[in-house]
């Protein structure tokens, strides 16, 4: 019984960390939130099925993979060249390292913008709009954050439902 309470406290801490990870990309939010559901499964009064655990694991994997591709993909869809896409990827890394959490938003935006400016000078391409490319990276970040929050919200529903069954 004591172990159940230890697991629940640890699961709650992991879930809060997972929720924070939805907006702080240095923390993999959905996988940590899923681990909290898995821990809850090992308590003696859990009613979560293994099928639900597996479905949530698949959703977590898909959401995590999509989150890494959205900024670059939407940058490309908004008319960005490969320069803008690479600028987005590099901007994510440098933004996180040098600007912390705010750099996760500004980094891809500025990276795509600078990448397109450099690419336009290199290729003498005046058709690319650096602002559209930068906006695409911002939209990609927003979309990725949204799907992470939604998936963790679904996990929160099952987490609470299992802790306080009706």
PDB file of C-alpha atoms in Angstrom:
ATOM      1  CA  UNK A   1       0.000   0.000   0.000  1.00  0.00           C
ATOM      2  CA  UNK A   2       2.862   2.393   0.834  1.00  0.00           C
ATOM      3  CA  UNK A   3       4.452   1.632  -2.546  1.00  0.00           C
ATOM      4  CA  UNK A   4       1.188   2.596  -4.254  1.00  0.00           C
ATOM      5  CA  UNK A   5       1.349   6.057  -2.724  1.00  0.00           C
ATOM      6  CA  UNK A   6       5.006   6.459  -3.648  1.00  0.00           C
ATOM      7  CA  UNK A   7       4.183   5.499  -7.245  1.00  0.00           C
ATOM      8  CA  UNK A   8       1.260   7.941  -7.317  1.00  0.00           C
ATOM      9  CA  UNK A   9       3.376  10.824  -6.018  1.00  0.00           C
ATOM     10  CA  UNK A  10       6.120  10.034  -8.514  1.00  0.00           C
ATOM     11  CA  UNK A  11       3.518   9.721 -11.308  1.00  0.00           C
ATOM     12  CA  UNK A  12       2.066  13.132 -10.426  1.00  0.00           C
ATOM     13  CA  UNK A  13       5.538  14.696 -10.490  1.00  0.00           C
ATOM     14  CA  UNK A  14       6.268  13.085 -13.852  1.00  0.00           C
ATOM     15  CA  UNK A  15       2.921  14.248 -15.218  1.00  0.00           C
ATOM     16  CA  UNK A  16       3.578  17.848 -14.180  1.00  0.00           C
ATOM     17  CA  UNK A  17       7.023  17.631 -15.770  1.00  0.00           C
ATOM     18  CA  UNK A  18       5.453  16.181 -18.916  1.00  0.00           C
ATOM     19  CA  UNK A  19       2.943  19.010 -19.047  1.00  0.00           C
ATOM     20  CA  UNK A  20       5.767  21.562 -18.737  1.00  0.00           C
ATOM     21  CA  UNK A  21       7.562  19.716 -21.534  1.00  0.00           C
ATOM     22  CA  UNK A  22       4.744  20.593 -23.915  1.00  0.00           C
ATOM     23  CA  UNK A  23       6.002  24.175 -24.042  1.00  0.00           C
ATOM     24  CA  UNK A  24       9.658  23.644 -23.104  1.00  0.00           C
ATOM     25  CA  UNK A  25      11.145  21.559 -25.898  1.00  0.00           C
ATOM     26  CA  UNK A  26      14.188  20.554 -23.897  1.00  0.00           C
ATOM     27  CA  UNK A  27      11.813  18.282 -21.944  1.00  0.00           C
ATOM     28  CA  UNK A  28      10.020  15.562 -23.961  1.00  0.00           C
ATOM     29  CA  UNK A  29       6.530  16.287 -22.596  1.00  0.00           C
ATOM     30  CA  UNK A  30       4.290  13.548 -24.011  1.00  0.00           C
ATOM     31  CA  UNK A  31       6.740  10.674 -23.348  1.00  0.00           C
ATOM     32  CA  UNK A  32       7.167  11.778 -19.725  1.00  0.00           C
ATOM     33  CA  UNK A  33       3.391  12.136 -19.307  1.00  0.00           C
ATOM     34  CA  UNK A  34       2.976   8.633 -20.760  1.00  0.00           C
ATOM     35  CA  UNK A  35       5.476   7.291 -18.231  1.00  0.00           C
ATOM     36  CA  UNK A  36       3.301   8.724 -15.476  1.00  0.00           C
ATOM     37  CA  UNK A  37       0.308   6.759 -16.835  1.00  0.00           C
ATOM     38  CA  UNK A  38       2.471   3.629 -16.953  1.00  0.00           C
ATOM     39  CA  UNK A  39       3.519   4.130 -13.323  1.00  0.00           C
ATOM     40  CA  UNK A  40      -0.101   4.556 -12.327  1.00  0.00           C
ATOM     41  CA  UNK A  41      -0.846   1.197 -13.971  1.00  0.00           C
ATOM     42  CA  UNK A  42       1.421  -0.524 -11.452  1.00  0.00           C
ATOM     43  CA  UNK A  43      -0.563   0.653  -8.436  1.00  0.00           C
ATOM     44  CA  UNK A  44      -2.894  -1.889  -6.853  1.00  0.00           C
ATOM     45  CA  UNK A  45      -6.074   0.078  -7.541  1.00  0.00           C
ATOM     46  CA  UNK A  46      -5.446   1.073 -11.157  1.00  0.00           C
ATOM     47  CA  UNK A  47      -8.122   0.223 -13.695  1.00  0.00           C
ATOM     48  CA  UNK A  48      -6.160   1.352 -16.774  1.00  0.00           C
ATOM     49  CA  UNK A  49      -5.990  -1.421 -19.357  1.00  0.00           C
ATOM     50  CA  UNK A  50      -2.850  -2.501 -21.143  1.00  0.00           C
ATOM     51  CA  UNK A  51      -4.631  -1.795 -24.445  1.00  0.00           C
ATOM     52  CA  UNK A  52      -5.022   1.860 -23.418  1.00  0.00           C
ATOM     53  CA  UNK A  53      -1.358   2.002 -22.364  1.00  0.00           C
ATOM     54  CA  UNK A  54      -0.338   0.702 -25.812  1.00  0.00           C
ATOM     55  CA  UNK A  55      -2.647   3.098 -27.680  1.00  0.00           C
ATOM     56  CA  UNK A  56      -1.331   6.045 -25.656  1.00  0.00           C
ATOM     57  CA  UNK A  57       2.248   4.882 -26.363  1.00  0.00           C
ATOM     58  CA  UNK A  58       1.565   4.882 -30.111  1.00  0.00           C
ATOM     59  CA  UNK A  59      -0.055   8.327 -29.919  1.00  0.00           C
ATOM     60  CA  UNK A  60       2.926   9.578 -27.889  1.00  0.00           C
ATOM     61  CA  UNK A  61       5.409   8.313 -30.473  1.00  0.00           C
ATOM     62  CA  UNK A  62       3.473   9.857 -33.377  1.00  0.00           C
ATOM     63  CA  UNK A  63       3.057  13.213 -31.606  1.00  0.00           C
ATOM     64  CA  UNK A  64       6.730  13.324 -30.633  1.00  0.00           C
ATOM     65  CA  UNK A  65       7.904  12.582 -34.174  1.00  0.00           C
ATOM     66  CA  UNK A  66       5.487  15.104 -35.721  1.00  0.00           C
ATOM     67  CA  UNK A  67       6.594  17.777 -33.274  1.00  0.00           C
ATOM     68  CA  UNK A  68      10.143  17.606 -34.622  1.00  0.00           C
ATOM     69  CA  UNK A  69       9.014  17.817 -38.258  1.00  0.00           C
ATOM     70  CA  UNK A  70       6.296  20.488 -38.107  1.00  0.00           C
ATOM     71  CA  UNK A  71       8.467  23.650 -38.016  1.00  0.00           C
ATOM     72  CA  UNK A  72      10.607  22.646 -40.989  1.00  0.00           C
ATOM     73  CA  UNK A  73       7.687  21.159 -42.949  1.00  0.00           C
ATOM     74  CA  UNK A  74       5.420  24.193 -42.564  1.00  0.00           C
ATOM     75  CA  UNK A  75       8.330  26.504 -43.346  1.00  0.00           C
ATOM     76  CA  UNK A  76       8.704  24.623 -46.636  1.00  0.00           C
ATOM     77  CA  UNK A  77       4.929  24.776 -47.286  1.00  0.00           C
ATOM     78  CA  UNK A  78       4.927  28.545 -46.716  1.00  0.00           C
ATOM     79  CA  UNK A  79       7.383  28.951 -49.559  1.00  0.00           C
ATOM     80  CA  UNK A  80      10.624  28.593 -47.681  1.00  0.00           C
ATOM     81  CA  UNK A  81      13.592  27.122 -49.466  1.00  0.00           C
ATOM     82  CA  UNK A  82      15.978  24.581 -48.033  1.00  0.00           C
ATOM     83  CA  UNK A  83      17.859  27.573 -46.604  1.00  0.00           C
ATOM     84  CA  UNK A  84      14.820  28.484 -44.532  1.00  0.00           C
ATOM     85  CA  UNK A  85      14.249  24.899 -43.455  1.00  0.00           C
ATOM     86  CA  UNK A  86      17.867  24.533 -42.311  1.00  0.00           C
ATOM     87  CA  UNK A  87      17.659  27.936 -40.658  1.00  0.00           C
ATOM     88  CA  UNK A  88      14.626  26.713 -38.714  1.00  0.00           C
ATOM     89  CA  UNK A  89      16.422  23.599 -37.500  1.00  0.00           C
ATOM     90  CA  UNK A  90      19.583  25.515 -36.567  1.00  0.00           C
ATOM     91  CA  UNK A  91      17.473  28.254 -34.964  1.00  0.00           C
ATOM     92  CA  UNK A  92      15.757  25.738 -32.690  1.00  0.00           C
ATOM     93  CA  UNK A  93      19.094  24.505 -31.378  1.00  0.00           C
ATOM     94  CA  UNK A  94      20.768  27.898 -30.992  1.00  0.00           C
ATOM     95  CA  UNK A  95      17.627  29.535 -29.639  1.00  0.00           C
ATOM     96  CA  UNK A  96      17.323  26.924 -26.931  1.00  0.00           C
ATOM     97  CA  UNK A  97      21.006  27.096 -25.996  1.00  0.00           C
ATOM     98  CA  UNK A  98      21.411  30.871 -25.957  1.00  0.00           C
ATOM     99  CA  UNK A  99      17.951  32.218 -25.167  1.00  0.00           C
ATOM    100  CA  UNK A 100      16.406  29.460 -23.059  1.00  0.00           C
ATOM    101  CA  UNK A 101      12.654  28.859 -23.268  1.00  0.00           C
ATOM    102  CA  UNK A 102      11.944  32.072 -25.215  1.00  0.00           C
ATOM    103  CA  UNK A 103      14.581  30.979 -27.719  1.00  0.00           C
ATOM    104  CA  UNK A 104      12.413  28.025 -28.645  1.00  0.00           C
ATOM    105  CA  UNK A 105       9.933  30.461 -30.144  1.00  0.00           C
ATOM    106  CA  UNK A 106      12.354  33.088 -31.443  1.00  0.00           C
ATOM    107  CA  UNK A 107      15.094  30.691 -32.601  1.00  0.00           C
ATOM    108  CA  UNK A 108      13.189  28.923 -35.398  1.00  0.00           C
ATOM    109  CA  UNK A 109      11.558  32.191 -36.485  1.00  0.00           C
ATOM    110  CA  UNK A 110      14.862  34.073 -36.704  1.00  0.00           C
ATOM    111  CA  UNK A 111      16.675  31.036 -38.108  1.00  0.00           C
ATOM    112  CA  UNK A 112      14.216  30.691 -40.990  1.00  0.00           C
ATOM    113  CA  UNK A 113      14.357  34.427 -41.656  1.00  0.00           C
ATOM    114  CA  UNK A 114      18.171  34.576 -41.678  1.00  0.00           C
ATOM    115  CA  UNK A 115      18.386  31.354 -43.694  1.00  0.00           C
ATOM    116  CA  UNK A 116      16.159  32.788 -46.403  1.00  0.00           C
ATOM    117  CA  UNK A 117      18.083  36.055 -46.509  1.00  0.00           C
ATOM    118  CA  UNK A 118      21.378  34.164 -46.897  1.00  0.00           C
ATOM    119  CA  UNK A 119      19.814  31.836 -49.462  1.00  0.00           C
ATOM    120  CA  UNK A 120      18.383  34.711 -51.482  1.00  0.00           C
ATOM    121  CA  UNK A 121      21.788  36.410 -51.616  1.00  0.00           C
ATOM    122  CA  UNK A 122      23.526  33.169 -52.590  1.00  0.00           C
ATOM    123  CA  UNK A 123      21.004  32.186 -55.269  1.00  0.00           C
ATOM    124  CA  UNK A 124      19.971  35.686 -56.351  1.00  0.00           C
ATOM    125  CA  UNK A 125      16.386  34.493 -55.783  1.00  0.00           C
ATOM    126  CA  UNK A 126      14.094  37.428 -55.118  1.00  0.00           C
ATOM    127  CA  UNK A 127      10.913  35.307 -55.156  1.00  0.00           C
ATOM    128  CA  UNK A 128      11.374  33.866 -51.667  1.00  0.00           C
ATOM    129  CA  UNK A 129       9.873  35.918 -48.880  1.00  0.00           C
ATOM    130  CA  UNK A 130      11.898  35.542 -45.668  1.00  0.00           C
ATOM    131  CA  UNK A 131       8.940  36.730 -43.576  1.00  0.00           C
ATOM    132  CA  UNK A 132       6.666  33.970 -44.918  1.00  0.00           C
ATOM    133  CA  UNK A 133       9.324  31.391 -44.201  1.00  0.00           C
ATOM    134  CA  UNK A 134       9.769  32.710 -40.654  1.00  0.00           C
ATOM    135  CA  UNK A 135       6.009  32.767 -40.126  1.00  0.00           C
ATOM    136  CA  UNK A 136       5.876  29.149 -41.299  1.00  0.00           C
ATOM    137  CA  UNK A 137       8.392  28.107 -38.664  1.00  0.00           C
ATOM    138  CA  UNK A 138       6.395  29.940 -35.983  1.00  0.00           C
ATOM    139  CA  UNK A 139       3.191  28.242 -37.133  1.00  0.00           C
ATOM    140  CA  UNK A 140       4.974  24.885 -37.077  1.00  0.00           C
ATOM    141  CA  UNK A 141       6.090  25.465 -33.501  1.00  0.00           C
ATOM    142  CA  UNK A 142       2.567  26.498 -32.514  1.00  0.00           C
ATOM    143  CA  UNK A 143       1.029  23.451 -34.178  1.00  0.00           C
ATOM    144  CA  UNK A 144       3.556  21.119 -32.529  1.00  0.00           C
ATOM    145  CA  UNK A 145       2.875  22.646 -29.121  1.00  0.00           C
ATOM    146  CA  UNK A 146      -0.863  22.349 -29.704  1.00  0.00           C
ATOM    147  CA  UNK A 147      -0.777  18.649 -30.531  1.00  0.00           C
ATOM    148  CA  UNK A 148       1.489  17.985 -27.552  1.00  0.00           C
ATOM    149  CA  UNK A 149      -0.891  19.829 -25.220  1.00  0.00           C
ATOM    150  CA  UNK A 150      -3.871  17.979 -26.683  1.00  0.00           C
ATOM    151  CA  UNK A 151      -2.245  14.553 -26.297  1.00  0.00           C
ATOM    152  CA  UNK A 152      -1.133  15.278 -22.741  1.00  0.00           C
ATOM    153  CA  UNK A 153      -4.642  16.593 -22.021  1.00  0.00           C
ATOM    154  CA  UNK A 154      -6.095  13.256 -23.141  1.00  0.00           C
ATOM    155  CA  UNK A 155      -3.610  11.487 -20.875  1.00  0.00           C
ATOM    156  CA  UNK A 156      -4.626  13.804 -18.028  1.00  0.00           C
ATOM    157  CA  UNK A 157      -8.221  12.692 -18.484  1.00  0.00           C
ATOM    158  CA  UNK A 158      -7.274   9.025 -18.089  1.00  0.00           C
ATOM    159  CA  UNK A 159      -4.863   9.850 -15.268  1.00  0.00           C
ATOM    160  CA  UNK A 160      -7.546  11.597 -13.227  1.00  0.00           C
ATOM    161  CA  UNK A 161     -10.180   9.023 -14.146  1.00  0.00           C
ATOM    162  CA  UNK A 162      -7.930   6.267 -12.834  1.00  0.00           C
ATOM    163  CA  UNK A 163      -7.045   8.120  -9.610  1.00  0.00           C
ATOM    164  CA  UNK A 164     -10.654   9.048  -8.828  1.00  0.00           C
ATOM    165  CA  UNK A 165     -12.939   6.464 -10.425  1.00  0.00           C
ATOM    166  CA  UNK A 166     -16.637   7.295 -10.382  1.00  0.00           C
TER     167      UNK A 166
END
